[in-house]
Coordinates of C-alpha atoms in Angstrom, one line a residue:
Chain A
X1 CA 0.0 0.0 0.0
X2 CA 1.4 3.4 -1.0
X3 CA 1.3 6.3 1.5
X4 CA -1.3 8.7 0.1
X5 CA -4.7 8.8 -1.6
X6 CA -7.4 11.3 -2.6
X7 CA -11.1 11.1 -1.7
X8 CA -13.3 13.2 -4.0
X9 CA -17.0 13.9 -3.3
X10 CA -18.7 15.5 -6.4
X11 CA -21.9 17.4 -5.8
X12 CA -24.0 19.5 -8.1
X13 CA -22.6 22.8 -6.8
X14 CA -19.2 22.0 -5.3
X15 CA -16.6 19.2 -5.4
X16 CA -15.1 18.3 -2.0
X17 CA -11.5 17.0 -2.2
X18 CA -9.7 15.3 0.6
X19 CA -6.0 14.5 0.6
X20 CA -5.4 11.6 3.0
X21 CA -2.8 9.2 4.2
X22 CA -3.9 5.6 3.3
X23 CA -4.3 5.0 7.0
X24 CA -7.2 7.4 6.9
X25 CA -5.6 10.5 8.3
X26 CA -7.0 13.6 6.6
X27 CA -4.1 15.8 5.7
X28 CA -6.0 18.5 3.8
X29 CA -9.4 19.2 2.4
X30 CA -10.8 21.9 0.2
X31 CA -13.6 22.6 -2.3
X32 CA -13.7 23.6 -6.0
X33 CA -16.7 24.7 -8.0
X34 CA -18.6 22.1 -10.0
X35 CA -18.7 23.4 -13.6
X36 CA -21.8 21.9 -15.0
X37 CA -21.6 23.9 -18.3
X38 CA -21.5 21.9 -21.6
X39 CA -22.9 18.7 -20.0
X40 CA -20.2 18.9 -17.3
X41 CA -17.4 18.1 -19.7
X42 CA -14.8 19.9 -17.6
X43 CA -15.6 18.5 -14.2
X44 CA -13.1 15.6 -14.3
X45 CA -10.4 17.9 -15.8
X46 CA -10.9 20.5 -13.1
X47 CA -10.6 17.8 -10.4
X48 CA -7.4 16.3 -11.9
X49 CA -5.9 19.8 -12.1
X50 CA -6.7 20.4 -8.5
X51 CA -5.1 17.1 -7.5
X52 CA -2.0 17.9 -9.5
X53 CA -1.7 21.3 -7.9
X54 CA -1.9 19.7 -4.5
X55 CA 0.8 17.2 -5.3
X56 CA 3.1 20.0 -6.6
X57 CA 2.4 22.0 -3.5
X58 CA 3.1 19.1 -1.2
X59 CA 6.1 18.0 -3.3
X60 CA 4.7 14.5 -3.7
X61 CA 4.9 12.5 -6.9
X62 CA 1.8 10.8 -8.3
X63 CA 3.6 7.4 -8.0
X64 CA 3.1 7.8 -4.2
X65 CA -0.6 7.9 -4.6
X66 CA -2.4 4.6 -4.0
X67 CA -5.5 5.8 -5.9
X68 CA -8.3 8.3 -6.2
X69 CA -11.8 7.5 -5.0
X70 CA -14.7 9.5 -6.3
X71 CA -18.3 9.7 -5.1
X72 CA -20.9 10.8 -7.7
X73 CA -24.5 11.9 -7.5
X74 CA -26.1 9.0 -9.5
X75 CA -26.0 5.3 -10.0
X76 CA -22.6 3.8 -10.5
X77 CA -22.1 0.2 -11.6
X78 CA -19.3 -1.9 -10.1
X79 CA -17.1 -1.5 -13.2
X80 CA -17.1 2.3 -12.8
X81 CA -19.8 3.1 -15.4
X82 CA -22.1 6.0 -14.5
X83 CA -25.6 5.5 -15.7
X84 CA -26.9 9.1 -15.3
X85 CA -25.7 12.0 -13.2
X86 CA -28.5 14.4 -13.8
X87 CA -27.1 17.1 -11.6
X88 CA -23.8 17.1 -13.5
X89 CA -25.2 16.9 -17.0
X90 CA -23.4 13.6 -17.6
X91 CA -24.4 10.7 -19.8
X92 CA -23.3 7.1 -19.7
X93 CA -19.5 6.5 -19.6
X94 CA -16.8 4.8 -17.6
X95 CA -15.6 7.4 -15.1
X96 CA -12.8 5.2 -13.7
X97 CA -11.1 4.6 -17.1
X98 CA -11.6 8.2 -18.3
X99 CA -10.2 9.8 -15.1
X100 CA -7.3 7.4 -14.9
X101 CA -6.3 8.4 -18.4
X102 CA -6.3 12.0 -17.3
X103 CA -4.4 11.4 -14.1
X104 CA -1.2 9.6 -14.8
X105 CA -2.8 6.1 -15.0
X106 CA -3.4 6.2 -11.2
X107 CA -6.1 3.7 -10.0
X108 CA -9.6 5.4 -9.8
X109 CA -12.6 3.9 -8.1
X110 CA -16.1 5.5 -8.4
X111 CA -19.2 5.0 -6.4
X112 CA -22.6 6.5 -5.7
X113 CA -22.4 9.4 -3.3
X114 CA -24.8 8.0 -0.7
X115 CA -23.1 4.6 -0.8
X116 CA -19.7 6.2 -0.6
X117 CA -20.8 8.3 2.5
X118 CA -21.9 5.0 4.1
X119 CA -18.5 3.5 3.4
X120 CA -16.9 6.6 5.0
X121 CA -18.9 6.2 8.2
X122 CA -18.0 2.5 8.1
X123 CA -14.3 3.3 7.8
X124 CA -13.8 6.3 10.1
X125 CA -17.2 7.4 11.5
X126 CA -20.1 6.1 13.5
X127 CA -19.8 2.7 12.0
X128 CA -16.1 2.1 12.4
X129 CA -16.5 -0.7 14.9
X130 CA -18.7 -2.8 12.5
X131 CA -18.3 -4.5 9.2
X132 CA -22.0 -4.8 8.2
X133 CA -23.9 -1.5 8.5
X134 CA -26.7 0.4 6.9
X135 CA -26.4 4.1 6.7
X136 CA -29.5 6.3 6.5
X137 CA -29.1 9.9 5.5
X138 CA -32.0 12.2 6.5
X139 CA -31.5 15.4 4.5
X140 CA -33.7 17.2 2.0
X141 CA -34.4 13.6 0.8
X142 CA -33.6 10.3 2.4
X143 CA -30.6 8.4 1.1
X144 CA -29.0 5.1 2.1
X145 CA -26.1 2.8 1.7
X146 CA -25.6 -0.8 2.6
X147 CA -22.1 -2.0 3.6
X148 CA -21.5 -5.7 3.8
X149 CA -18.0 -7.0 4.9
X150 CA -16.8 -3.4 4.7
X151 CA -17.8 -3.1 1.1
X152 CA -20.6 -1.3 -0.7
X153 CA -23.5 -3.4 -1.8
X154 CA -24.3 -1.9 -5.2
X155 CA -27.3 -3.9 -6.4
X156 CA -28.1 -4.9 -10.0
X157 CA -28.8 -1.3 -11.3
X158 CA -27.0 0.5 -8.6
X159 CA -30.3 0.8 -6.8
X160 CA -29.3 -1.0 -3.5
X161 CA -29.7 1.2 -0.5
X162 CA -32.4 3.4 -2.1
X163 CA -34.4 3.2 1.0
X164 CA -35.8 6.7 0.7
X165 CA -38.2 5.2 -1.8
X166 CA -39.3 2.3 0.2
X167 CA -43.1 2.2 0.0
X168 CA -44.4 2.9 3.5
X169 CA -48.0 4.1 3.2
X170 CA -50.8 3.0 0.9
X171 CA -53.0 5.9 1.9
X172 CA -50.7 8.7 0.8
X173 CA -52.3 11.2 -1.6
X174 CA -49.3 13.4 -2.4
X175 CA -46.7 12.4 -5.0
X176 CA -43.0 11.8 -4.0
X177 CA -40.2 13.2 -6.2
X178 CA -39.8 9.7 -7.7
X179 CA -43.4 9.7 -9.0
X180 CA -44.9 7.2 -6.6
X181 CA -46.8 7.8 -3.4
X182 CA -46.0 6.8 0.2
X183 CA -42.2 6.7 0.1
X184 CA -40.2 6.8 3.3
X185 CA -38.7 10.1 2.1
X186 CA -42.1 11.7 2.3
X187 CA -42.1 11.3 6.1
X188 CA -38.5 11.0 7.3
X189 CA -36.6 13.7 5.3
X190 CA -36.4 17.3 6.5
X191 CA -39.2 18.2 4.0
X192 CA -41.1 15.1 5.1
X193 CA -41.1 16.2 8.8
X194 CA -42.3 19.7 7.8
X195 CA -45.0 18.1 5.7
X196 CA -46.2 16.0 8.7
X197 CA -46.1 19.1 10.9
X198 CA -48.2 21.1 8.5
X199 CA -50.7 18.2 8.2
X200 CA -50.9 18.1 12.0
X201 CA -51.5 21.8 12.3
X202 CA -54.3 21.6 9.7
X203 CA -56.2 19.4 12.1
X204 CA -55.0 20.7 15.5
X205 CA -53.9 24.2 16.2
X206 CA -53.2 23.5 19.9
X207 CA -49.4 23.4 19.4
X208 CA -46.5 25.9 19.5
X209 CA -45.7 24.8 16.0
X210 CA -48.4 27.2 14.8
X211 CA -46.3 30.2 16.0
X212 CA -43.8 29.3 13.3
X213 CA -46.5 28.7 10.6
X214 CA -45.3 28.0 7.1
X215 CA -41.7 28.8 7.9
X216 CA -41.4 25.8 10.3
X217 CA -38.4 23.6 9.8
X218 CA -37.6 20.0 10.8
X219 CA -35.2 21.4 13.5
X220 CA -38.1 23.5 14.9
X221 CA -40.3 20.5 15.2
X222 CA -37.6 18.5 17.1
X223 CA -36.7 21.5 19.3
X224 CA -40.4 21.9 20.3
X225 CA -40.8 18.2 20.8
X226 CA -37.8 18.2 23.2
X227 CA -39.5 21.1 25.1
X228 CA -42.5 18.9 25.5
X229 CA -44.9 20.4 23.0
X230 CA -47.4 17.6 22.5
X231 CA -48.2 18.4 18.9
X232 CA -44.5 18.4 17.9
X233 CA -44.0 15.2 19.9
X234 CA -46.8 13.6 17.9
X235 CA -45.1 14.6 14.7
X236 CA -41.7 13.2 15.8
X237 CA -43.5 10.0 16.9
X238 CA -45.1 9.6 13.4
X239 CA -41.8 10.3 11.6
X240 CA -39.9 7.9 13.9
X241 CA -42.6 5.3 13.4
X242 CA -42.1 5.3 9.6
X243 CA -38.3 5.3 9.9
X244 CA -38.3 2.5 12.6
X245 CA -40.5 0.3 10.5
X246 CA -38.4 0.9 7.4
X247 CA -35.3 -0.1 9.5
X248 CA -37.0 -3.3 10.6
X249 CA -37.7 -4.1 6.9
X250 CA -34.1 -3.5 6.1
X251 CA -33.0 -5.7 8.9
X252 CA -35.1 -8.6 7.7
X253 CA -33.2 -8.5 4.4
X254 CA -29.6 -7.8 5.4
X255 CA -29.5 -8.1 9.2
X256 CA -26.8 -5.4 9.8
X257 CA -24.8 -5.0 13.0
X258 CA -25.6 -1.3 13.1
X259 CA -27.6 1.4 11.6
X260 CA -25.9 4.8 11.2
X261 CA -28.2 7.8 11.0
X262 CA -26.9 10.9 9.3
X263 CA -27.9 14.1 7.4
X264 CA -29.3 17.4 8.7
X265 CA -32.3 15.8 10.5
X266 CA -30.0 13.6 12.5
X267 CA -28.8 16.7 14.4
X268 CA -31.9 16.1 16.6
X269 CA -29.4 13.6 18.2
X270 CA -30.1 10.9 20.7
X271 CA -33.8 12.1 21.0
X272 CA -34.3 10.9 17.4
X273 CA -32.4 7.7 17.9
X274 CA -34.4 6.8 21.0
X275 CA -37.7 7.5 19.2
X276 CA -36.7 5.4 16.2
X277 CA -35.3 2.5 18.3
X278 CA -38.7 2.2 20.0
X279 CA -40.6 1.4 16.8
X280 CA -37.7 -0.7 15.5
X281 CA -37.7 -3.0 18.5
X282 CA -41.4 -3.4 18.3
X283 CA -41.4 -4.5 14.6
X284 CA -38.1 -6.2 13.9
X285 CA -37.5 -9.9 13.8
X286 CA -36.0 -11.1 17.1
X287 CA -32.7 -12.2 15.6
X288 CA -32.2 -8.6 14.4
X289 CA -33.1 -6.9 17.7
X290 CA -29.5 -6.4 18.8
X291 CA -28.7 -4.1 15.9
X292 CA -27.1 -0.9 17.2
X293 CA -28.4 2.5 16.2
X294 CA -25.8 5.3 16.1
X295 CA -25.5 8.9 14.9
X296 CA -23.2 9.5 11.9
X297 CA -20.0 11.3 13.0
X298 CA -18.3 12.6 9.9
X299 CA -20.9 15.1 8.6
X300 CA -20.1 16.5 5.2
X301 CA -16.7 14.8 5.3
X302 CA -18.2 11.3 5.1
X303 CA -18.1 11.4 1.2
X304 CA -14.4 12.2 1.1
X305 CA -13.5 9.5 3.6
X306 CA -15.7 7.0 1.9
X307 CA -14.2 7.8 -1.5
X308 CA -10.7 7.3 -0.1
X309 CA -11.9 4.0 1.4
X310 CA -12.9 2.9 -2.1
X311 CA -9.2 2.7 -3.2
X312 CA -7.7 1.8 0.2
X313 CA -10.2 -0.9 1.1
X314 CA -9.3 -3.1 -1.9
Chain B
X1 CA -11.5 -28.8 -8.8
X2 CA -12.1 -32.4 -8.0
X3 CA -14.8 -34.4 -9.8
X4 CA -17.4 -35.1 -7.1
X5 CA -19.2 -33.5 -4.1
X6 CA -22.1 -34.1 -1.8
X7 CA -25.0 -31.8 -1.0
X8 CA -26.8 -32.6 2.3
X9 CA -30.1 -31.0 3.3
X10 CA -30.8 -31.7 7.0
X11 CA -34.5 -31.4 8.1
X12 CA -36.1 -32.3 11.4
X13 CA -37.5 -35.6 10.0
X14 CA -35.3 -36.7 7.1
X15 CA -31.9 -35.9 5.7
X16 CA -31.7 -35.5 2.0
X17 CA -28.4 -36.5 0.5
X18 CA -27.3 -35.7 -3.1
X19 CA -24.2 -37.2 -4.8
X20 CA -23.1 -34.8 -7.6
X21 CA -20.4 -34.1 -10.0
X22 CA -18.9 -30.7 -9.3
X23 CA -20.4 -29.4 -12.5
X24 CA -23.8 -29.8 -10.9
X25 CA -24.9 -33.1 -12.4
X26 CA -27.0 -35.0 -9.8
X27 CA -25.7 -38.6 -9.9
X28 CA -27.8 -40.0 -7.1
X29 CA -30.0 -38.8 -4.3
X30 CA -31.6 -40.5 -1.3
X31 CA -32.9 -39.9 2.2
X32 CA -32.0 -41.1 5.7
X33 CA -33.9 -40.6 8.9
X34 CA -33.0 -37.7 11.1
X35 CA -32.2 -39.2 14.5
X36 CA -33.0 -36.4 17.0
X37 CA -32.5 -38.6 20.1
X38 CA -30.0 -37.5 22.7
X39 CA -29.8 -33.9 21.4
X40 CA -29.2 -35.1 17.9
X41 CA -25.8 -36.4 18.7
X42 CA -25.8 -39.1 16.0
X43 CA -27.0 -37.0 13.1
X44 CA -23.6 -36.1 11.7
X45 CA -22.3 -39.6 12.3
X46 CA -25.3 -41.1 10.4
X47 CA -24.6 -38.7 7.5
X48 CA -20.9 -39.5 7.3
X49 CA -21.7 -43.2 7.4
X50 CA -24.2 -42.8 4.5
X51 CA -21.6 -40.9 2.5
X52 CA -18.9 -43.5 3.1
X53 CA -21.3 -46.3 2.0
X54 CA -22.1 -44.3 -1.2
X55 CA -18.3 -44.0 -1.9
X56 CA -17.8 -47.7 -1.3
X57 CA -20.7 -48.6 -3.6
X58 CA -19.5 -46.2 -6.3
X59 CA -15.9 -47.3 -5.8
X60 CA -14.7 -43.7 -5.4
X61 CA -12.1 -42.6 -2.9
X62 CA -12.8 -39.7 -0.5
X63 CA -9.8 -37.9 -2.1
X64 CA -11.9 -37.5 -5.2
X65 CA -14.5 -35.5 -3.2
X66 CA -14.2 -31.7 -3.5
X67 CA -16.2 -31.2 -0.4
X68 CA -19.5 -31.7 1.4
X69 CA -22.1 -28.9 1.7
X70 CA -24.7 -29.1 4.4
X71 CA -27.9 -27.1 4.9
X72 CA -29.2 -26.8 8.4
X73 CA -32.5 -25.7 9.9
X74 CA -31.2 -22.7 12.0
X75 CA -28.8 -19.8 11.8
X76 CA -25.3 -20.6 10.7
X77 CA -22.5 -18.1 11.0
X78 CA -20.0 -17.7 8.2
X79 CA -17.3 -19.7 10.0
X80 CA -19.6 -22.7 10.2
X81 CA -20.9 -22.2 13.8
X82 CA -24.5 -23.2 14.3
X83 CA -26.3 -21.0 16.9
X84 CA -29.3 -23.1 17.6
X85 CA -31.0 -25.8 15.5
X86 CA -34.1 -26.4 17.7
X87 CA -35.5 -29.1 15.4
X88 CA -32.3 -31.1 15.7
X89 CA -31.8 -30.6 19.4
X90 CA -28.4 -29.1 18.7
X91 CA -26.6 -26.5 20.8
X92 CA -23.8 -24.1 19.7
X93 CA -20.8 -25.7 17.9
X94 CA -18.8 -25.6 14.7
X95 CA -20.4 -28.1 12.3
X96 CA -17.8 -27.7 9.6
X97 CA -14.8 -28.6 11.9
X98 CA -16.7 -31.4 13.7
X99 CA -17.9 -33.1 10.5
X100 CA -14.6 -32.7 8.7
X101 CA -12.9 -34.6 11.6
X102 CA -15.5 -37.3 11.1
X103 CA -15.2 -37.5 7.3
X104 CA -11.5 -37.9 6.3
X105 CA -10.6 -34.2 6.7
X106 CA -12.7 -33.4 3.6
X107 CA -13.8 -29.7 3.3
X108 CA -17.2 -29.1 4.8
X109 CA -19.3 -26.0 4.3
X110 CA -22.5 -25.3 6.3
X111 CA -25.3 -22.9 5.7
X112 CA -28.9 -22.1 6.8
X113 CA -31.4 -24.3 4.9
X114 CA -33.4 -21.4 3.4
X115 CA -30.3 -19.6 2.3
X116 CA -28.8 -22.8 0.9
X117 CA -32.0 -23.5 -1.1
X118 CA -31.7 -20.0 -2.5
X119 CA -28.2 -20.8 -3.6
X120 CA -29.4 -24.0 -5.2
X121 CA -32.0 -22.1 -7.3
X122 CA -29.3 -19.6 -8.2
X123 CA -26.9 -22.4 -9.3
X124 CA -29.2 -24.8 -11.2
X125 CA -32.8 -23.6 -10.9
X126 CA -35.0 -20.6 -11.6
X127 CA -32.2 -18.2 -10.8
X128 CA -29.5 -19.8 -12.9
X129 CA -29.2 -16.9 -15.3
X130 CA -28.6 -14.3 -12.5
X131 CA -26.0 -13.5 -9.9
X132 CA -28.1 -11.4 -7.6
X133 CA -31.3 -13.0 -6.5
X134 CA -33.7 -13.1 -3.6
X135 CA -35.6 -16.4 -3.1
X136 CA -38.9 -16.4 -1.3
X137 CA -40.2 -19.8 -0.1
X138 CA -43.9 -19.9 0.5
X139 CA -44.5 -23.0 2.6
X140 CA -46.1 -23.6 6.0
X141 CA -44.1 -20.5 6.8
X142 CA -42.3 -18.0 4.6
X143 CA -38.5 -18.3 4.3
X144 CA -36.0 -16.4 2.2
X145 CA -32.5 -16.2 1.0
X146 CA -30.5 -13.3 -0.4
X147 CA -27.8 -14.2 -3.0
X148 CA -25.3 -11.5 -4.0
X149 CA -22.6 -12.3 -6.5
X150 CA -23.6 -15.9 -6.4
X151 CA -22.9 -16.1 -2.7
X152 CA -25.2 -16.2 0.3
X153 CA -25.6 -13.0 2.3
X154 CA -25.7 -14.3 5.9
X155 CA -26.1 -11.1 7.9
X156 CA -24.7 -10.4 11.3
X157 CA -26.6 -13.0 13.3
X158 CA -27.5 -15.2 10.3
X159 CA -30.8 -13.3 10.1
X160 CA -30.5 -12.0 6.6
X161 CA -33.3 -13.1 4.3
X162 CA -35.7 -13.7 7.2
X163 CA -38.3 -11.9 5.2
X164 CA -41.1 -14.1 6.6
X165 CA -40.9 -11.9 9.6
X166 CA -41.0 -8.5 7.8
X167 CA -43.6 -6.4 9.6
X168 CA -46.3 -5.7 7.1
X169 CA -49.4 -4.7 9.1
X170 CA -49.8 -2.6 12.2
X171 CA -53.4 -3.6 12.6
X172 CA -52.9 -7.3 13.0
X173 CA -54.4 -8.8 16.2
X174 CA -53.2 -12.4 15.9
X175 CA -49.7 -13.3 17.0
X176 CA -47.2 -14.8 14.6
X177 CA -45.0 -17.8 15.5
X178 CA -42.2 -15.4 16.2
X179 CA -44.1 -13.6 18.9
X180 CA -44.8 -10.4 17.0
X181 CA -47.9 -9.3 15.0
X182 CA -48.3 -8.5 11.4
X183 CA -45.4 -10.6 9.8
X184 CA -45.5 -11.3 6.1
X185 CA -45.7 -15.0 7.0
X186 CA -49.1 -14.4 8.5
X187 CA -50.5 -13.5 5.0
X188 CA -48.3 -15.1 2.4
X189 CA -47.6 -18.6 3.7
X190 CA -50.0 -21.6 3.1
X191 CA -51.4 -21.1 6.6
X192 CA -51.5 -17.4 6.0
X193 CA -53.6 -17.8 2.9
X194 CA -56.0 -20.0 4.7
X195 CA -56.2 -17.5 7.6
X196 CA -57.1 -14.7 5.1
X197 CA -59.7 -17.0 3.5
X198 CA -61.3 -17.7 6.8
X199 CA -61.4 -14.1 7.7
X200 CA -63.0 -13.3 4.4
X201 CA -65.7 -16.0 4.9
X202 CA -66.5 -14.6 8.4
X203 CA -67.6 -11.4 6.7
X204 CA -68.9 -12.6 3.4
X205 CA -70.4 -16.1 2.7
X206 CA -71.0 -15.4 -0.9
X207 CA -68.1 -17.5 -2.2
X208 CA -67.5 -21.1 -3.1
X209 CA -64.8 -21.2 -0.4
X210 CA -67.6 -21.7 2.1
X211 CA -68.2 -25.2 0.6
X212 CA -64.8 -26.3 1.8
X213 CA -65.3 -24.7 5.2
X214 CA -62.6 -25.2 7.8
X215 CA -60.8 -27.8 5.7
X216 CA -59.9 -25.2 3.0
X217 CA -56.3 -25.2 1.8
X218 CA -54.2 -22.5 0.1
X219 CA -54.4 -24.6 -3.1
X220 CA -58.2 -24.6 -2.9
X221 CA -58.1 -20.8 -2.6
X222 CA -55.9 -20.4 -5.7
X223 CA -57.9 -23.0 -7.7
X224 CA -61.2 -21.2 -6.9
X225 CA -59.6 -17.8 -7.8
X226 CA -58.5 -19.2 -11.1
X227 CA -62.1 -20.4 -11.7
X228 CA -63.3 -16.8 -11.2
X229 CA -64.7 -17.0 -7.7
X230 CA -64.7 -13.4 -6.6
X231 CA -64.1 -14.2 -2.9
X232 CA -61.1 -16.3 -3.6
X233 CA -59.8 -13.7 -6.0
X234 CA -60.1 -11.1 -3.3
X235 CA -58.1 -13.3 -0.9
X236 CA -55.4 -13.9 -3.5
X237 CA -55.3 -10.2 -4.2
X238 CA -54.8 -9.5 -0.5
X239 CA -52.0 -12.1 -0.2
X240 CA -50.3 -10.9 -3.4
X241 CA -50.5 -7.3 -2.1
X242 CA -48.6 -8.2 1.1
X243 CA -46.0 -10.2 -0.9
X244 CA -45.6 -7.6 -3.6
X245 CA -45.0 -4.8 -1.1
X246 CA -42.5 -6.9 0.8
X247 CA -40.7 -7.5 -2.4
X248 CA -40.6 -3.8 -3.1
X249 CA -39.1 -3.3 0.3
X250 CA -36.5 -5.9 -0.4
X251 CA -35.6 -4.3 -3.7
X252 CA -35.0 -0.9 -2.1
X253 CA -32.4 -2.6 0.1
X254 CA -30.5 -5.0 -2.2
X255 CA -31.9 -4.3 -5.8
X256 CA -31.8 -7.9 -7.1
X257 CA -31.9 -9.0 -10.7
X258 CA -34.6 -11.5 -10.0
X259 CA -37.0 -12.8 -7.4
X260 CA -37.5 -16.6 -7.3
X261 CA -40.7 -17.8 -5.7
X262 CA -40.8 -21.3 -4.4
X263 CA -42.5 -23.5 -1.8
X264 CA -45.9 -25.3 -1.9
X265 CA -47.9 -22.1 -2.4
X266 CA -45.9 -21.3 -5.6
X267 CA -47.5 -24.3 -7.3
X268 CA -50.3 -21.7 -8.0
X269 CA -47.8 -20.8 -10.8
X270 CA -47.9 -17.9 -13.2
X271 CA -51.3 -16.8 -11.8
X272 CA -49.5 -16.0 -8.5
X273 CA -46.5 -14.4 -10.2
X274 CA -48.8 -12.1 -12.2
X275 CA -50.7 -11.0 -9.1
X276 CA -47.6 -10.3 -7.1
X277 CA -45.9 -8.4 -10.0
X278 CA -48.8 -6.1 -10.2
X279 CA -48.3 -4.8 -6.6
X280 CA -44.6 -4.9 -6.9
X281 CA -44.6 -2.6 -9.9
X282 CA -46.9 -0.2 -8.2
X283 CA -44.8 0.1 -5.1
X284 CA -41.1 -0.4 -6.1
X285 CA -38.5 2.3 -6.7
X286 CA -38.2 2.9 -10.5
X287 CA -34.6 1.7 -10.7
X288 CA -35.8 -1.7 -9.4
X289 CA -38.8 -2.1 -11.7
X290 CA -36.9 -4.4 -14.1
X291 CA -36.4 -7.1 -11.6
X292 CA -37.7 -10.4 -12.9
X293 CA -40.0 -12.7 -11.0
X294 CA -39.7 -16.4 -11.7
X295 CA -40.9 -19.7 -10.2
X296 CA -38.4 -21.9 -8.4
X297 CA -37.6 -25.0 -10.5
X298 CA -35.8 -27.5 -8.1
X299 CA -38.6 -28.2 -5.6
X300 CA -37.3 -30.3 -2.7
X301 CA -33.9 -30.8 -4.4
X302 CA -33.0 -27.1 -4.1
X303 CA -31.3 -27.7 -0.7
X304 CA -29.1 -30.5 -2.0
X305 CA -28.0 -28.5 -5.0
X306 CA -27.4 -25.4 -2.9
X307 CA -25.4 -27.4 -0.3
X308 CA -23.2 -28.7 -3.1
X309 CA -22.8 -25.1 -4.4
X310 CA -21.4 -24.1 -1.0
X311 CA -18.3 -26.2 -1.7
X312 CA -18.2 -25.9 -5.5
X313 CA -18.7 -22.1 -5.6
X314 CA -15.7 -21.3 -3.5

């Protein structure tokens, strides 16, 4: 194993780049802009330029680089082919081959960003003591990643871990971003929590949530629940019920050692974890009841660590 | 790779033994009684004796045997440790090591019977054209097995693929064999279908199902549904709805290429598959909608093939 590697986390607005030792020590991290012009044709070039500049600055040759891992916002097959990265404007091509040609033939490994973040938490974050974890990211949407034997489970079309679109409710009338109705994301994401709160307020005004009105955020709901507002508590309870049931479904399929909960909504902390655990324990198969539930620890750095783990974990 | 192997499928009443070429050709198969007396202490000995007799009869030396795979009715960890095989009377011990000592030091690989049957269908049955499948066995209960890259996904406590105990219904009042309420098994197993049929008849006598009364079987329900009995159709529709939703949950976690449906209830054939597909397509995440749904092909032989695949697939 060589001494250094890069972990790159490509988003629709910025690219996060981490320069690490292969033991996982983060030496430096910075961001560059994601240039999505002309179908994102310059994105890889911009990244390679940034990597070369870092190597020059650190006086390190590319032959000391074990590899570059890259997390991308879309499905990535196990051979490095991206199927569609809508946010980048990309079509179908093999990212690993193309980027390796642009970066001195260094080994490149690509993965889906949610999966890669899960791998990061598995390597250096909330899941570092486990080899089989499922990460659930509660942000604007709900993402997920399944790690088995410290490796990403990709699935046939790169769809494994897409638990935000697990169907949880036959009675839902509103449509999810995916086009279907009743997805976990509609209840457990930041926007989902707000939606549940607004629904609650339509029926019951006897809650401090009404003081915040349409501007209410998921954080507000959790803060009010912690203060003992019965309405906010009921909303958290509903949200945690959907999430806990989804986790029990997941456990019946892959039986992980631990669930790692991340994303903005997870800032609600142990209060959220306790609420979710309660439903999980009620609905999971007994053999899976020992699964731990932890908060993610790496925040926005998870993608860089996970991308690095793609090349180091081989 | 040597020329021959054995695949052994241990049940609570009989042990099925298959003698195969390592290319998967079944040369001979037979059964012996499972002796559960004295905490099942003679089971492995009886099996080894049967294998030795077969070798003597075929005039083949044990050094021509690649290995012996063995499927067991309980959780099996990846190192060959059985946690509890209630039906055999066994405690916790390493089956692979113990049996290898009893059988000329030949390589032994053990697995859970439902998982091993899934591996068998993956190797030589309904899933032979795929590398990522989920098998669902609809028998007295509902079992399952998850195969990723032609290998069994065991899970942390050997609980992966325990989809019979996926929680599907918060409103259920009856208790499942596992102690919880609302498990898939309560709706999609043979006994589950009968339960749904009886519930239907309590509310609506306008169905030919009433002519069979308490003696009605899952097969009767499917036969009547195929004949156009509206009551039986409604019961099948309910059952398929639970199963299709469970499959969409599974797909959001592991995104398989194909589902393989086996067990006694699957004798309802394409009629069942079509009913299940309908709900699956309505509730699954779009990336998973291409998953195929096939009938199992190996019947009671799946366990022997899968056990053999444990040693041949290494």
